[in-house]
Coordinates of C-alpha atoms in Angstrom, one line a residue:
M22 CA -65.3 5.7 43.9
Q23 CA -63.3 8.8 43.1
S24 CA -60.2 8.0 45.1
T25 CA -57.2 5.9 44.8
V26 CA -57.7 2.5 46.6
G27 CA -55.0 1.3 48.7
C28 CA -56.3 -1.9 49.8
V29 CA -59.6 -3.9 50.3
V30 CA -60.1 -6.3 53.1
P31 CA -62.9 -8.7 54.0
T32 CA -64.8 -8.4 57.3
S33 CA -66.7 -10.5 59.7
D34 CA -70.1 -9.3 58.0
P35 CA -70.2 -11.0 54.6
N36 CA -71.8 -8.0 53.1
I37 CA -69.2 -5.6 54.2
L38 CA -65.8 -4.8 53.0
L39 CA -63.5 -2.2 54.1
A40 CA -61.6 0.0 51.7
A41 CA -58.7 2.1 52.5
L42 CA -58.9 5.4 50.1
G43 CA -56.9 8.2 49.9
S44 CA -57.5 9.8 53.2
N45 CA -60.1 7.5 54.8
V46 CA -61.4 3.9 55.4
V47 CA -65.0 3.2 54.3
E48 CA -67.5 0.4 54.4
V49 CA -68.3 -1.0 51.1
N50 CA -71.8 -2.8 50.7
V51 CA -71.2 -5.6 48.6
S52 CA -74.8 -6.6 48.0
E53 CA -75.9 -2.9 47.5
K54 CA -72.7 -2.2 45.5
K55 CA -72.2 1.2 47.2
T56 CA -69.8 2.6 49.8
G57 CA -71.3 3.3 53.3
R58 CA -69.9 5.1 56.4
I59 CA -66.5 6.2 57.1
V60 CA -65.0 4.2 59.7
A61 CA -61.7 5.9 60.1
F62 CA -60.0 9.1 58.8
V63 CA -56.5 10.4 59.0
S64 CA -55.2 13.3 60.9
T65 CA -54.4 16.5 59.3
D66 CA -50.6 15.9 60.0
D67 CA -51.0 12.5 58.4
N68 CA -52.8 13.8 55.3
A69 CA -49.9 15.8 53.8
E70 CA -49.9 15.9 49.9
G71 CA -48.7 13.0 48.1
T72 CA -49.7 10.8 50.8
R73 CA -52.2 7.7 50.7
F74 CA -53.1 4.4 52.1
N75 CA -51.3 1.2 50.7
D76 CA -51.3 -2.2 51.8
G77 CA -53.6 -3.6 54.6
K78 CA -54.8 -6.9 56.1
A79 CA -56.4 -8.2 59.2
T80 CA -54.2 -9.4 61.9
P81 CA -55.3 -13.2 63.2
Q82 CA -57.1 -11.6 65.8
G83 CA -59.2 -9.3 63.7
V84 CA -57.6 -6.0 63.7
F85 CA -57.0 -4.0 60.7
I86 CA -53.6 -3.0 59.9
V87 CA -52.8 -0.5 57.0
G88 CA -49.9 1.6 56.0
R89 CA -49.8 4.9 54.8
M90 CA -47.1 5.8 52.3
N91 CA -45.7 8.9 50.5
R92 CA -45.3 9.1 46.9
A93 CA -41.8 10.5 47.3
W94 CA -40.6 7.6 49.2
R95 CA -37.8 7.0 46.8
D96 CA -36.5 10.8 48.1
G97 CA -36.9 9.3 51.9
Q98 CA -40.3 10.7 52.6
P99 CA -41.5 8.4 55.2
G100 CA -44.8 6.7 56.0
K101 CA -46.4 5.0 58.9
L102 CA -48.2 1.8 59.9
F103 CA -51.6 2.2 61.7
A104 CA -53.9 -0.4 63.4
M105 CA -57.8 -0.2 64.0
D106 CA -59.9 -2.2 66.2
L107 CA -63.4 -2.5 65.2
R108 CA -64.2 -5.2 67.6
V109 CA -65.4 -2.8 70.3
P110 CA -68.6 -1.1 69.7
G111 CA -68.4 2.7 68.8
N112 CA -64.7 2.6 68.1
S113 CA -64.9 4.4 65.0
F114 CA -62.3 7.0 63.7
G115 CA -59.6 5.1 65.8
L116 CA -56.6 4.8 63.7
M117 CA -53.5 4.1 66.2
T118 CA -49.8 4.3 64.9
I119 CA -47.9 1.2 65.4
L120 CA -45.0 1.9 63.4
G121 CA -43.9 5.7 63.1
P122 CA -42.0 7.6 60.4
T123 CA -38.5 6.8 61.9
E124 CA -39.4 3.1 61.8
V125 CA -40.8 2.7 58.3
C126 CA -40.4 4.6 55.1
C127 CA -42.6 3.0 52.6
P128 CA -45.0 0.3 54.2
N129 CA -46.0 -2.3 52.0
G130 CA -46.8 -6.2 52.1
M131 CA -47.5 -8.0 55.3
D132 CA -48.5 -11.4 56.6
W133 CA -48.4 -13.3 60.1
D134 CA -46.8 -16.7 60.9
Q135 CA -49.2 -17.8 63.6
D136 CA -47.0 -20.9 64.6
K137 CA -44.0 -18.5 65.3
N138 CA -46.2 -15.5 66.6
V139 CA -44.7 -13.1 64.3
F140 CA -45.6 -10.4 61.9
Y141 CA -43.8 -10.2 58.5
F142 CA -43.7 -6.7 57.0
I143 CA -42.0 -5.1 53.9
D144 CA -40.4 -1.7 54.0
T145 CA -40.1 -1.0 49.9
A146 CA -37.7 1.9 50.6
D147 CA -35.1 -0.5 52.3
A148 CA -35.9 -3.6 50.1
V149 CA -36.2 -5.4 53.4
V150 CA -38.6 -7.8 55.0
R151 CA -38.6 -7.6 58.8
S152 CA -40.3 -10.0 61.5
Y153 CA -41.8 -8.6 64.8
P154 CA -42.8 -10.5 67.8
V155 CA -46.7 -9.7 68.3
D156 CA -48.9 -9.2 71.1
E157 CA -52.5 -10.5 71.8
N158 CA -54.0 -8.4 69.0
G159 CA -51.4 -9.4 66.5
V160 CA -49.5 -6.1 66.3
P161 CA -45.7 -5.6 67.1
K162 CA -44.7 -5.9 70.8
R163 CA -43.1 -2.9 72.4
S164 CA -41.6 -2.5 75.8
Q165 CA -43.2 -0.2 78.7
D166 CA -41.3 2.7 77.3
G167 CA -42.4 2.2 73.9
V168 CA -39.2 0.5 72.2
L169 CA -40.0 -2.3 69.6
L170 CA -38.9 -5.6 70.8
G171 CA -37.4 -8.4 68.8
V172 CA -37.3 -6.7 65.4
K173 CA -35.2 -8.7 62.8
D174 CA -34.2 -8.3 59.0
V175 CA -34.9 -11.7 57.7
I176 CA -34.8 -11.0 53.7
T177 CA -32.7 -8.1 52.7
L178 CA -32.1 -7.4 49.0
S179 CA -29.2 -5.4 47.6
E180 CA -29.8 -5.5 43.8
E181 CA -30.5 -2.1 42.3
G182 CA -34.1 -1.5 41.1
I183 CA -35.7 -3.9 43.6
V184 CA -39.3 -2.9 44.6
L185 CA -40.8 -5.4 47.0
D186 CA -44.6 -4.9 46.9
G187 CA -47.3 -7.3 48.2
M188 CA -46.7 -10.3 50.1
T189 CA -48.4 -13.7 51.2
I190 CA -47.3 -16.8 53.3
D191 CA -47.5 -20.4 52.5
S192 CA -48.4 -23.4 54.6
K193 CA -44.5 -24.2 55.2
G194 CA -43.9 -20.6 56.5
N195 CA -42.3 -19.4 53.4
L196 CA -43.0 -15.7 52.0
W197 CA -44.3 -15.1 48.3
I198 CA -43.4 -11.5 47.3
A199 CA -44.3 -9.5 44.4
H200 CA -41.2 -8.0 42.8
G201 CA -43.0 -4.8 41.7
E202 CA -40.6 -3.9 39.0
G203 CA -39.1 -7.3 38.5
G204 CA -42.1 -9.2 36.7
A205 CA -41.9 -12.1 39.0
I206 CA -43.3 -13.3 42.2
V207 CA -40.4 -14.8 44.5
C208 CA -40.7 -17.2 47.0
Y209 CA -38.3 -16.8 50.1
N210 CA -37.4 -18.7 53.1
P211 CA -37.6 -16.1 56.0
S212 CA -35.3 -18.4 58.3
T213 CA -32.4 -18.2 56.0
G214 CA -33.3 -15.3 53.9
K215 CA -32.6 -17.1 50.7
E216 CA -34.8 -17.3 47.5
I217 CA -36.5 -20.9 47.1
Q218 CA -38.1 -20.5 43.8
R219 CA -39.9 -17.9 41.4
V220 CA -42.8 -17.5 39.0
E221 CA -42.0 -15.4 36.0
L222 CA -44.9 -13.1 34.8
P223 CA -45.9 -12.0 31.5
V224 CA -46.2 -8.5 32.9
R225 CA -43.4 -6.1 34.5
R226 CA -45.3 -4.9 37.5
P227 CA -47.0 -7.2 40.0
T228 CA -48.5 -5.6 42.8
S229 CA -49.6 -8.4 45.3
C230 CA -50.5 -11.9 45.7
T231 CA -52.7 -14.3 47.8
F232 CA -53.6 -18.0 48.1
G233 CA -57.3 -18.9 47.3
G234 CA -59.5 -21.5 45.9
P235 CA -61.1 -24.3 48.2
D236 CA -57.9 -26.1 48.9
L237 CA -55.7 -22.8 48.8
K238 CA -53.7 -24.3 45.9
T239 CA -54.1 -21.4 43.7
L240 CA -52.1 -18.2 43.8
Y241 CA -53.8 -15.1 42.6
I242 CA -51.6 -12.0 41.5
T243 CA -52.6 -8.5 41.0
T244 CA -50.8 -6.3 38.5
R245 CA -50.8 -2.7 37.6
H246 CA -50.2 0.1 34.9
E247 CA -47.1 0.0 33.1
G248 CA -47.1 3.5 31.6
R249 CA -43.8 4.5 33.2
H250 CA -42.2 1.9 30.8
L251 CA -43.8 3.7 27.8
D252 CA -42.3 6.9 29.0
E253 CA -38.9 5.2 28.9
G254 CA -39.6 4.0 25.4
K255 CA -40.4 0.6 26.2
K256 CA -43.5 -1.2 25.1
A257 CA -46.0 -2.1 28.1
S258 CA -46.9 -5.7 28.7
E259 CA -50.0 -6.7 26.8
N260 CA -51.9 -7.8 29.9
W261 CA -50.9 -5.1 32.4
G262 CA -53.5 -4.5 35.2
G263 CA -54.8 -7.9 34.8
L264 CA -55.3 -10.6 37.4
F265 CA -53.3 -13.8 37.2
S266 CA -53.4 -17.4 38.9
V267 CA -51.0 -20.0 39.0
E268 CA -50.8 -23.6 40.8
I269 CA -47.4 -24.2 42.0
P270 CA -46.8 -28.1 42.7
G271 CA -46.5 -28.9 46.5
V272 CA -47.5 -25.3 47.6
T273 CA -50.6 -24.3 49.5
G274 CA -51.5 -21.2 51.4
A275 CA -51.2 -21.1 55.2
R276 CA -54.9 -20.3 55.5
P277 CA -57.7 -18.5 53.9
A278 CA -57.9 -14.8 54.0
L279 CA -58.1 -13.0 57.6
Y280 CA -61.2 -11.0 58.5
V281 CA -61.5 -7.6 60.1
Q282 CA -63.8 -8.4 63.0
M283 CA -66.5 -6.1 63.2
S284 CA -68.6 -5.2 66.4
Q285 CA -72.3 -6.1 66.3
K286 CA -74.3 -3.0 65.7

């Protein structure tokens, strides 16, 4: 696969995953170990140099949500958040913008609290987690004239160098967030915005996390390359790029991974 992979999500077909690449979303056939058809691609306007897909997940209703970021986000270059509904037969190439460039700069981690009917979403550039009331498809609600409804900043961090990356939710509604330059997964209460606890890691750059295992007691953590630290004269962590797991007493995931619902072909 000669392209940067932003995210991979399961689908209702156990043999098919969706992978968001540099400029398109493709099917990956697990049993055949190869990519298949392109199910969506970005427009010319959204495929500017330096842009790529980033984090993505399925809504509880099975709609695919995926962010597109600009590598120059630290300079204020914005991104977008898209939705794609594959539940309807023949609905390919249908990326719909649900957060535009004035509403998000660097789209990143996301998850849903189904009890509160809200979508939690990270904008890395602002070091903030926002909550959005959602509609019947699990995407942020808008008024008839297109205004986002009920958006709240629920977690805001002001420390210099904070890079909020991927995120997951536990059974108590707390959010577990990868601190992408901080070497930790940190748990926050979105009702208060306060830190509850953290898991220190033997690497500097975690990227995301999710609960798994038969009882959802295991937190799995992905990490990435630390070459930038070498450029700064710092020694890279021995196990950068590794997959880690940890069990935290009294903590379980909210639910198994959500699936993108695919129409019957």
